[in-house]
Tab-separated table of C-alpha atoms in Angstrom:
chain	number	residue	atom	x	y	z
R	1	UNK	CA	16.616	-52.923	8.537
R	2	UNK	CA	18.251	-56.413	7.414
R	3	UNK	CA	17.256	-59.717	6.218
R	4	UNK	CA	17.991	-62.974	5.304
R	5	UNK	CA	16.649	-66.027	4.459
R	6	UNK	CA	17.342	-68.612	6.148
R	7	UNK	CA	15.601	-71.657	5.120
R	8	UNK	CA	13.682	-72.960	2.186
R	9	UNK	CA	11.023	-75.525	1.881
R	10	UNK	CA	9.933	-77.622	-1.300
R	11	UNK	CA	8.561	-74.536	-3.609
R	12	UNK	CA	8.453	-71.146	-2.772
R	13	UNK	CA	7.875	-71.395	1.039
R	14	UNK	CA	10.793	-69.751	3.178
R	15	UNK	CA	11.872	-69.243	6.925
R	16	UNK	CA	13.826	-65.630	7.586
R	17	UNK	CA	15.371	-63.366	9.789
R	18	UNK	CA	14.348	-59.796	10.219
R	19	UNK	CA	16.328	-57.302	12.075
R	20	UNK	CA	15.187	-53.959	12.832
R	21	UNK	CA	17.748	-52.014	15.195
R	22	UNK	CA	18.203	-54.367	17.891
R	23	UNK	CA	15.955	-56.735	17.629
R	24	UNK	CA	15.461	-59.561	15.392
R	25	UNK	CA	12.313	-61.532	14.254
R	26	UNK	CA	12.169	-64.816	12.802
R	27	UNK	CA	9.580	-65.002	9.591
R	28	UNK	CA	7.184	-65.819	8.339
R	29	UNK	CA	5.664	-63.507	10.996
R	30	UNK	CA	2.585	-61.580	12.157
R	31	UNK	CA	2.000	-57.857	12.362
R	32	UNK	CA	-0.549	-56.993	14.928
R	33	UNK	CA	-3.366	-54.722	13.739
R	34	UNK	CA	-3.731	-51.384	15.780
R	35	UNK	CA	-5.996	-48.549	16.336
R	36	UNK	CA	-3.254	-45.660	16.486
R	37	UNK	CA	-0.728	-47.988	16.804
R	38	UNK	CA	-2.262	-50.121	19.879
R	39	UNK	CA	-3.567	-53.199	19.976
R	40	UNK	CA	-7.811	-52.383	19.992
R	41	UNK	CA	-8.530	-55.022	22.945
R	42	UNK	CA	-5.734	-54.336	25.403
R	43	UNK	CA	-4.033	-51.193	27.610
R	44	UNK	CA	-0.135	-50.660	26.743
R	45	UNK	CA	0.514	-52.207	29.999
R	46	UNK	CA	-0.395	-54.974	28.764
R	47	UNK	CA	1.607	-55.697	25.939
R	48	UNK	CA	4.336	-57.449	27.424
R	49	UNK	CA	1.845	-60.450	28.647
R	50	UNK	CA	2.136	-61.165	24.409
R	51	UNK	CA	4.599	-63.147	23.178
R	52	UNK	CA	7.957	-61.385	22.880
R	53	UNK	CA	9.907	-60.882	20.502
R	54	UNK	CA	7.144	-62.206	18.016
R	55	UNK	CA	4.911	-59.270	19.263
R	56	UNK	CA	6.643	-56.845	18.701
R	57	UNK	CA	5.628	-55.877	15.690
R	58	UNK	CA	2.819	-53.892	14.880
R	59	UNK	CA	1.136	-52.403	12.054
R	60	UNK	CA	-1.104	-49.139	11.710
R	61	UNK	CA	-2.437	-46.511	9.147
R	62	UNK	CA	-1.613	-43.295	9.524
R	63	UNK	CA	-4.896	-42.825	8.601
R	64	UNK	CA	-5.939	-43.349	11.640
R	65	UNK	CA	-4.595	-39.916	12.737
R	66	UNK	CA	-6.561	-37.816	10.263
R	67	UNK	CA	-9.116	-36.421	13.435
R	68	UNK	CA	-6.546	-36.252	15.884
R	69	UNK	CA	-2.991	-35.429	16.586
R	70	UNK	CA	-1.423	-33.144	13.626
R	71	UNK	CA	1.496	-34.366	11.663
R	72	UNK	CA	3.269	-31.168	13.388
R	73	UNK	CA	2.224	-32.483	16.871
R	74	UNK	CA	3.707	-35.505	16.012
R	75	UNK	CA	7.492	-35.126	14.924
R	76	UNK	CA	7.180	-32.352	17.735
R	77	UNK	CA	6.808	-35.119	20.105
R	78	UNK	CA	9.060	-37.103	18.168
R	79	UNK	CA	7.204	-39.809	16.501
R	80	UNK	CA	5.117	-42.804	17.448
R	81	UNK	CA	7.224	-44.606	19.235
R	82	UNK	CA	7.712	-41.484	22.197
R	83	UNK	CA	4.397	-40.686	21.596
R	84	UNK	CA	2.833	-43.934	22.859
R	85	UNK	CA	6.385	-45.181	24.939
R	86	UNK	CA	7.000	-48.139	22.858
R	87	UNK	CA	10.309	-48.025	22.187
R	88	UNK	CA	11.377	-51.591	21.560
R	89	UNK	CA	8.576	-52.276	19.207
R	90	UNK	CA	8.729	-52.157	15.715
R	91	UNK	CA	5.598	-49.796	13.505
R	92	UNK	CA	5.028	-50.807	10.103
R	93	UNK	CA	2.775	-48.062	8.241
R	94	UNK	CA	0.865	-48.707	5.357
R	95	UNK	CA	-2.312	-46.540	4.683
R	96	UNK	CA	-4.855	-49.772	4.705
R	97	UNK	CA	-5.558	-51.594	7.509
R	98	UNK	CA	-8.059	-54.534	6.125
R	99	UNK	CA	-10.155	-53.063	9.314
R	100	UNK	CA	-11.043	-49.544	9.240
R	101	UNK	CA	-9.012	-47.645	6.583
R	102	UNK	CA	-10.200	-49.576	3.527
R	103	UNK	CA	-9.784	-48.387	-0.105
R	104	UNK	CA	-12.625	-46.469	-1.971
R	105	UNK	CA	-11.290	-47.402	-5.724
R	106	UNK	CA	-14.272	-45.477	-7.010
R	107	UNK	CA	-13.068	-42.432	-5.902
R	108	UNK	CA	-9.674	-42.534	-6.107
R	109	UNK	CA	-8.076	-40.833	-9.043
R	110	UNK	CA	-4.910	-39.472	-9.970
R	111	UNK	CA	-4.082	-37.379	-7.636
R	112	UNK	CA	-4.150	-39.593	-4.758
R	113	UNK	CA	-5.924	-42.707	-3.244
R	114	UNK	CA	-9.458	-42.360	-1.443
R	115	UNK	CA	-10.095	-44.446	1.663
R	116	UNK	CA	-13.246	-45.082	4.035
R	117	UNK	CA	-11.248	-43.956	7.366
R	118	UNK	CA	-12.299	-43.647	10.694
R	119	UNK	CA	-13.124	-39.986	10.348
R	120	UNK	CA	-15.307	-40.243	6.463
R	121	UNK	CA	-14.171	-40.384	2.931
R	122	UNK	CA	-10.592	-38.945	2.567
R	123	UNK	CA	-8.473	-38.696	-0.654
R	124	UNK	CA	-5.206	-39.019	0.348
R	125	UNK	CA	-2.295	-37.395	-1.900
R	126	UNK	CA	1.319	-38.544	-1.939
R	127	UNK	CA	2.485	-35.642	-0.362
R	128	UNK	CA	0.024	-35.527	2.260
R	129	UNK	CA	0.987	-39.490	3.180
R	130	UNK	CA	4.981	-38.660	2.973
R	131	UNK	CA	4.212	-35.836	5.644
R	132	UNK	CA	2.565	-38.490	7.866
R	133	UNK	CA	5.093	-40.798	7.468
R	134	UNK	CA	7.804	-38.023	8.843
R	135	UNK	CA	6.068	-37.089	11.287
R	136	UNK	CA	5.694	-40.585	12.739
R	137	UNK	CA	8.927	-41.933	12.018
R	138	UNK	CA	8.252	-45.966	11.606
R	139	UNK	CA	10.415	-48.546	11.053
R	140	UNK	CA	8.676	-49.961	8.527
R	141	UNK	CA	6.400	-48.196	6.000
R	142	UNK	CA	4.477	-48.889	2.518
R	143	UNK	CA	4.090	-46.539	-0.126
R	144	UNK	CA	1.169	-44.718	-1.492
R	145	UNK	CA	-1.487	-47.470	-3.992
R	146	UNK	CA	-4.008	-47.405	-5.486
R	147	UNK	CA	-5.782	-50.712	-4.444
R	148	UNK	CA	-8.364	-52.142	-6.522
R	149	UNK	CA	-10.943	-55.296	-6.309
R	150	UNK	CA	-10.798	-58.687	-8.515
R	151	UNK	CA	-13.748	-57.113	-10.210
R	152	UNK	CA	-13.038	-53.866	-11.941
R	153	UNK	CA	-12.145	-53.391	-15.747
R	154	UNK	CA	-8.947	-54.262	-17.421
R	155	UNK	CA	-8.733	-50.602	-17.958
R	156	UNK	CA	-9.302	-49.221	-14.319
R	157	UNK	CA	-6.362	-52.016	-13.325
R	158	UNK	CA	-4.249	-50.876	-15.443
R	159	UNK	CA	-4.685	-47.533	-13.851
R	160	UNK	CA	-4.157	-48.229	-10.741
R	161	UNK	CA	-0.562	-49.538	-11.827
R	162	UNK	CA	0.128	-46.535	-13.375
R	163	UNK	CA	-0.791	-44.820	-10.280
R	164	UNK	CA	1.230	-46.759	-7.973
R	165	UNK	CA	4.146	-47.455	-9.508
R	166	UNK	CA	4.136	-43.362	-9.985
R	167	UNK	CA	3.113	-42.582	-6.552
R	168	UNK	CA	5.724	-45.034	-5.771
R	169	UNK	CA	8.558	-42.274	-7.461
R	170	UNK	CA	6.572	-39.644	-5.648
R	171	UNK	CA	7.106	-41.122	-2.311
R	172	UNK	CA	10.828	-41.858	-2.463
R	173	UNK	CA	11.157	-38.731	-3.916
R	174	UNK	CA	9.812	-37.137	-1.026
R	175	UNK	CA	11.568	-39.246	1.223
R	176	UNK	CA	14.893	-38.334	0.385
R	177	UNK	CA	14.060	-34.594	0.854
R	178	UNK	CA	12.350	-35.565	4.737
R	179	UNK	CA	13.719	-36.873	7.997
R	180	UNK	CA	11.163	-39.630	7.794
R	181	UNK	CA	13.694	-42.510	7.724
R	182	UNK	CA	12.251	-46.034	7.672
R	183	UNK	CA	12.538	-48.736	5.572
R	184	UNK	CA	10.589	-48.876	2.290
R	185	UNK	CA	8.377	-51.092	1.185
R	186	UNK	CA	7.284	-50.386	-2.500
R	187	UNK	CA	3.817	-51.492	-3.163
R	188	UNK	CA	2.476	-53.887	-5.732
R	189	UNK	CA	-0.722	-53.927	-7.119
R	190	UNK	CA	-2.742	-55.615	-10.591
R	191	UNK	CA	-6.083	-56.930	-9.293
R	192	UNK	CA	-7.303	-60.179	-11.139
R	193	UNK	CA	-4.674	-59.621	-13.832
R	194	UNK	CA	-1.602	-62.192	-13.808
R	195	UNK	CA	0.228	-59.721	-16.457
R	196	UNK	CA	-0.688	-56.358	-14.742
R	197	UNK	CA	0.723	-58.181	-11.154
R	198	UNK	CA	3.926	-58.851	-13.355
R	199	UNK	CA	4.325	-55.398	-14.975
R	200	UNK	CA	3.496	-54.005	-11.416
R	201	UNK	CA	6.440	-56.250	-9.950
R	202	UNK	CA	9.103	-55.466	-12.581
R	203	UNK	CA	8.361	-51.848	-12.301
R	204	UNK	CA	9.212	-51.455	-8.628
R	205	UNK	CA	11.495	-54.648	-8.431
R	206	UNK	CA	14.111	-51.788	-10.393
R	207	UNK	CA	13.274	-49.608	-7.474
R	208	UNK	CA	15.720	-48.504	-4.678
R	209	UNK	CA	13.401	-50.263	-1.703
R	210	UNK	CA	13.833	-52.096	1.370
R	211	UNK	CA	10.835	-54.440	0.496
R	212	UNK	CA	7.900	-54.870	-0.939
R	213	UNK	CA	4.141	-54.583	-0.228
R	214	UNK	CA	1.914	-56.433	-2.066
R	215	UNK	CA	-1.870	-55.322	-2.472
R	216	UNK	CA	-5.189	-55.825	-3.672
R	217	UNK	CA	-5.312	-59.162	-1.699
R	218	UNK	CA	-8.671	-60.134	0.652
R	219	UNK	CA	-10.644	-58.148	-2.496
R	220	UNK	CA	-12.739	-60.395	-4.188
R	221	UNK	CA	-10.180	-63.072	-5.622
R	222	UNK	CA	-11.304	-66.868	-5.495
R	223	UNK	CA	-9.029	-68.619	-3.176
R	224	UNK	CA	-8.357	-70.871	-6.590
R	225	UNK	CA	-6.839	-67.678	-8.680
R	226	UNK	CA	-5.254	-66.259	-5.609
R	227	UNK	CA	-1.982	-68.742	-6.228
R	228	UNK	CA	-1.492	-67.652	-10.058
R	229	UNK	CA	-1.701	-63.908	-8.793
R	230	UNK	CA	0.534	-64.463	-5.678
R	231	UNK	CA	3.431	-66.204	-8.191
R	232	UNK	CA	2.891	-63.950	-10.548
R	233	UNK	CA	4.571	-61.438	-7.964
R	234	UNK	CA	6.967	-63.243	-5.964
R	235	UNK	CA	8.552	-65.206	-9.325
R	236	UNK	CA	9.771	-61.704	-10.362
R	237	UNK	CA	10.839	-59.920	-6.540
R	238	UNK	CA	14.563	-60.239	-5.337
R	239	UNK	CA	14.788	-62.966	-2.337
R	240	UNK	CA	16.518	-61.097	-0.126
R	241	UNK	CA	14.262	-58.435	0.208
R	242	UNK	CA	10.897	-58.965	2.816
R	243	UNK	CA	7.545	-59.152	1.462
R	244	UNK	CA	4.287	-57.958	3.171
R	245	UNK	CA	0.652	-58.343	2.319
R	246	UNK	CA	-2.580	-57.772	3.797
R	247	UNK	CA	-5.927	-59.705	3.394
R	248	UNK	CA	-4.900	-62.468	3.848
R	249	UNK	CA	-6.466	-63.555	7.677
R	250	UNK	CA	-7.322	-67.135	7.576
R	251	UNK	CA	-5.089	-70.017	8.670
R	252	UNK	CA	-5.786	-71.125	5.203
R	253	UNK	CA	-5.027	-67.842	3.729
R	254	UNK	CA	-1.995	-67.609	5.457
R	255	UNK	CA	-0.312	-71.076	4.116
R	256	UNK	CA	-1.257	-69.916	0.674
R	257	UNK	CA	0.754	-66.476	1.029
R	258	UNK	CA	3.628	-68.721	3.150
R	259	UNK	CA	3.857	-71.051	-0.063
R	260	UNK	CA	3.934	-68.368	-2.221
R	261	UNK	CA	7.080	-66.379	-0.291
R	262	UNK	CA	5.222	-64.053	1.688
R	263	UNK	CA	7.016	-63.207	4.710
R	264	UNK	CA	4.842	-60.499	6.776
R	265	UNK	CA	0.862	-60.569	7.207
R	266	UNK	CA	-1.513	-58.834	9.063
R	267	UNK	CA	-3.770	-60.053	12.000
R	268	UNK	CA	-7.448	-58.664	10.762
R	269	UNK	CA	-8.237	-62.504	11.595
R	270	UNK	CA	-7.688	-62.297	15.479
R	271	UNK	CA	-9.461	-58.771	15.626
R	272	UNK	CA	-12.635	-60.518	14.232
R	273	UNK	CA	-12.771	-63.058	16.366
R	274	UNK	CA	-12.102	-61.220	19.426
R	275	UNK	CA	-14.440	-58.850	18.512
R	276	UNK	CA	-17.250	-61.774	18.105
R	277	UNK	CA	-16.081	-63.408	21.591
R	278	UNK	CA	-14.269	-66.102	19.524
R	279	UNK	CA	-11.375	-68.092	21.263
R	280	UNK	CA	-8.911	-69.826	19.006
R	281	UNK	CA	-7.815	-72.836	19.492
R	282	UNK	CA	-4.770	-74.499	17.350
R	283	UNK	CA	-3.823	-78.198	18.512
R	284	UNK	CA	-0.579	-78.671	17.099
R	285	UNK	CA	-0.270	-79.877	13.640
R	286	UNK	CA	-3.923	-81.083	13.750
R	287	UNK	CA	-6.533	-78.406	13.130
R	288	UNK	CA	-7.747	-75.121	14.339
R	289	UNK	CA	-10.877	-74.207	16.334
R	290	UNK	CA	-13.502	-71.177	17.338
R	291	UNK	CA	-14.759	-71.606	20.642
R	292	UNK	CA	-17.457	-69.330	21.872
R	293	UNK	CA	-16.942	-67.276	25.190
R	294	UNK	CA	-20.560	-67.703	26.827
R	295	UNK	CA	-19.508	-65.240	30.067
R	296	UNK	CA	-18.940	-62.649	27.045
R	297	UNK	CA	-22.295	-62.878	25.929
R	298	UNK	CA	-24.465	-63.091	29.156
R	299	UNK	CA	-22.429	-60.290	31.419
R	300	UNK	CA	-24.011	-57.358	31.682
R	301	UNK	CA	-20.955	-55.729	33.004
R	302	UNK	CA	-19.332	-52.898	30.308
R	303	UNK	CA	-16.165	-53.329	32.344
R	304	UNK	CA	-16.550	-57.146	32.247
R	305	UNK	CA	-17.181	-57.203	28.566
R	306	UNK	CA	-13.721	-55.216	28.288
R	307	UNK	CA	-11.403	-57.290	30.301
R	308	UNK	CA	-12.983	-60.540	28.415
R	309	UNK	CA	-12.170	-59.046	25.422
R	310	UNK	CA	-8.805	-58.346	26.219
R	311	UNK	CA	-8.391	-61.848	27.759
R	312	UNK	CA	-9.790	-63.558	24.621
R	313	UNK	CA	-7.310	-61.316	22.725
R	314	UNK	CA	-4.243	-62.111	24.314
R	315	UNK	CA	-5.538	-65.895	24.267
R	316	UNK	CA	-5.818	-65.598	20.415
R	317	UNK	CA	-2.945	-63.534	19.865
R	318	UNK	CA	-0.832	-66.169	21.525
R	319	UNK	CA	-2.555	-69.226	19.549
R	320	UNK	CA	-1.763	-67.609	16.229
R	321	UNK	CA	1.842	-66.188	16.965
R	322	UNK	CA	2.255	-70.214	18.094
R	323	UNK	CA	0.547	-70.740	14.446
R	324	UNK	CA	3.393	-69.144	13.052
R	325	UNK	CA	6.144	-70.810	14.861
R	326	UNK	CA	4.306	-74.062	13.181
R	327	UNK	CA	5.110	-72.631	10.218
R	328	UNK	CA	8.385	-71.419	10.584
R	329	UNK	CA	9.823	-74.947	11.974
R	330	UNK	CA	8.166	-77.013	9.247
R	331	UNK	CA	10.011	-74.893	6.837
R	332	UNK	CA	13.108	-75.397	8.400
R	333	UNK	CA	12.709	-78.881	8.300
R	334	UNK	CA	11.140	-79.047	4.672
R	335	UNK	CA	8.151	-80.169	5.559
R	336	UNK	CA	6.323	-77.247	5.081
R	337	UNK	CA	4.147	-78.781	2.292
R	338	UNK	CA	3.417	-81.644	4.586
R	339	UNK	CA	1.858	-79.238	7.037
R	340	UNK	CA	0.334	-77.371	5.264
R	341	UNK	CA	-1.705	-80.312	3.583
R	342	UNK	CA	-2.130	-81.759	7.295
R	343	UNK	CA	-3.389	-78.437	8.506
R	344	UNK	CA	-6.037	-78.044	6.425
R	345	UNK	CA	-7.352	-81.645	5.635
R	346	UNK	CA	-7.872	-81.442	9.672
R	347	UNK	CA	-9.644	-78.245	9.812
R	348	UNK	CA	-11.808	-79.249	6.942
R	349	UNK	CA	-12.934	-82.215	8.956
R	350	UNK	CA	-13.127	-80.427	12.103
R	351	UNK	CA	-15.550	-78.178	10.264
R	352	UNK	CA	-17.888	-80.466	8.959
R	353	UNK	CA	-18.347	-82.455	12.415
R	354	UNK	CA	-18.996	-79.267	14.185
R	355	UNK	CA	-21.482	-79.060	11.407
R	356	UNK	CA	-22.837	-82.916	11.786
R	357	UNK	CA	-23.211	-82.107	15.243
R	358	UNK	CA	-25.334	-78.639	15.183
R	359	UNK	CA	-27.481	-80.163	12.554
R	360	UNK	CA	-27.939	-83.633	14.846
C-alpha cells in the first residue's frame, strides 16, 4: 500500500492518493459497510453498477464470521477475496462495524475486547483477531482496541489506552510470525480525554504501521468537543500515512473528520437510510436531502421490497461517493472551508423548511 498527499486546503483538510496493488483511489474516500464483506442491499453481480474505482473499497469485521466459515476454511480457500470472487476490490478489516459488531466496554477487560456481534456477546483476544486476519488476508486491516464511550471514568479511559496501545504490540507481533500480510493500521483511542487521545497518538505514532485507525468516534461526543478530540490526534500523526475512522456518518460529520485530516470513513449513514427507504439527494454545493420511497412502504411484495432496497442503495451509494468527489475538488482548489460552510448553512435551511412545511 502507498500514499500521498496531494493537496491541502486552508487548515488541516487534505486531498490524497491511495494505491493498493493496482489500483489507486483518490481521498478523502468512502469505505462501504458489508455484511461478510458484501454490500447488505445488493447481489455481487451487482457491484459493478457502483461507481468504480471509488467503490471499490469495502470494509468488514471479521466478526462477522464468528458463526460461520472457520478461520481454517478460510486461508484454505485462500482468503476473502477468492472466497467471495472480488478480486479487484480492496477489504479493510477492523473488528467494529458502527452496524452490527459494536463494542461492549463493560465487558471488555484485559485480555481482549468484548463486542455485541451478530452471533451474541464475544470477547475477542488478540490472538484470536490476528488468526482472523490471516486467514482472510485483507488489504487493509486495524488492530485490536479497546473502544470506549465519551462517558466513562478518567480511569476506565486510561485503560483502554493501555490496552490498545498493548494489543497494538500484540498484533504486530503476531503479524510478523503469520502470512496475514496487509497493511496496518494502528488504532487510536482516549474517549472524551484531549490528553489520553494525545498519549494514545504518540504511543503508536513510534509504531512500525501503515496507518492509523482512529476510534471511539459516533460514542457519545457533542459534535462541539468532537474538533478538540479529532486535533488532538491528527496534530501528532505523520502526514504521509492514511487515517481511518468510523462513526462518523453524517454529511456534517464527515466535513468535520475531512477538516480535521481524516482520509477514510465508513458508510453506516447510507445503510440507515436504505434500510428506512430513504433516498439521498445531494444538489451540488447546495444542500442534501431524504426523500421517502412510498412504493417501499405500500408493496406487499418480499421480492419487491428487496430490489427497492437495492435500487435505493445503489441510488444513495452513488449520491454520497459524488459527496466525496465535492470534497475532494474543493480541496484541491482551497476552497474546502468555503464548502464546507456552504454545505451546511444550506442543509440547515433545507431542514427547517421541510419542518415549516410539515408543521403548516
Amino acid at each position: 500500500m502507498k500514499f500521498a498527499v496531494k493537496a491541502w486546503s486552508n487548515g488541516r483538510a487534505r486531498a490524497g492518493l491511495l494505491q493498493v496493488g493496482s489500483c489507486e483511489l483518490e481521498t478523502p474516500a468512502l469505505l462501504l459497510t458489508t455484511r461478510k464483506g458484501l454490500p447488505v442491499f445488493i447481489s455481487p453481480d451487482l457491484l459493478p453498477s457502483l461507481p468504480s474505482p471509488d467503490s471499490r473499497l469495502l470494509q468488514f469485521s471479521p466478526l462477522h464470521f464468528l458463526d460461520s466459515i472457520s478461520p481454517k476454511t478460510m486461508s484454505e480457500v485462500g482468503g476473502l477475496h477468492q472466497m467471495l470472487g472480488l478480486k479487484e476490490h480492496i477489504f479493510v478489516a477492523i473488528p467494529r462495524d458502527s452496524i452490527l459488531s459494536l463494542p461492549d466496554y463493560g465487558s471488555t477487560n484485559k485480555i481482549g475486547a468484548s463486542f455485541e456481534t451478530p452471533c451474541g456477546r464475544r470477547l475477542i483476544k488478540p490472538a484470536e483477531y490476528m488468526q482472523m486476519i490471516s486467514s482472510m488476508k485483507p488489504n487493509m486491516w486495524a488492530t485490536l482496541a479497546d473502544e470506549v464511550p465519551a462517558w466513562v471514568s478518567e480511569k476506565r479511559n486510561r485503560a483502554s489506552v493501555d490496552r490498545t496501545v498493548r494489543w497494538l504490540n500484540d498484533c504486530i507481533t503476531s503479524n510478523l510470525a503469520t502470512t496475514s500480510g496487509g497493511a496496518v493500521f494502528g488504532s487510536i483511542v482516549g474517549g472524551s480525554s484531549v490528553e489520553e487521545r494525545q498519549r494514545c497518538a504518540q504511543e503508536v505514532a513510534q509504531q512500525n504501521v501503515s496507518g492509523y485507525y482512529i476510534g471511539s468516534f459516533g460514542l457519545g461526543e457533542s459534535m462541539e468537543e468532537r474538533p478538540a478530540l479529532l486535533s488532538a490526534v491528527t496534530d501528532i500523526l505523520p502526514d504521509e500515512k492514511p487515517r481511518q475512522i468510523s462513526g462518523l456518518g453524517l454529511p456534517e460529520e464527515v466535513l468535520q473528520g475531512v477538516a480535521a485530516g481524516i482520509d477514510l470513513f465508513d458508510s453506516a449513514y447510507i445503510y440507515h437510510l436504505t434500510l428506512g427507504g430513504f433516498a439521498l439527494i445531494f444538489h451540488p454545493e447546495k444542500t442534501s436531502r431524504h426523500g421517502y420511497d412510498d412504493q417501499l412502504r405500500d408493496t406487499s411484495s418480499d421480492d419487491t421490497k428487496i430490489n427497492l432496497k437495492a435500487t435505493i442503495y445503489r441510488h444513495n451509494t452513488h449520491h454520497y461517493l459524488g459527496f466525496f468527489r465535492l470534497i475532494r475538488e474543493a480541496i484541491k482548489e482551497g476552497r474546502f472551508e468555503q464548502f464546507r460552510e456552504k454545505f451546511i448553512r444550506s442543509r440547515r435551511d433545507h431542514i427547517f423548511d421541510a419542518a415549516a412545511a410539515v408543521s403548516a
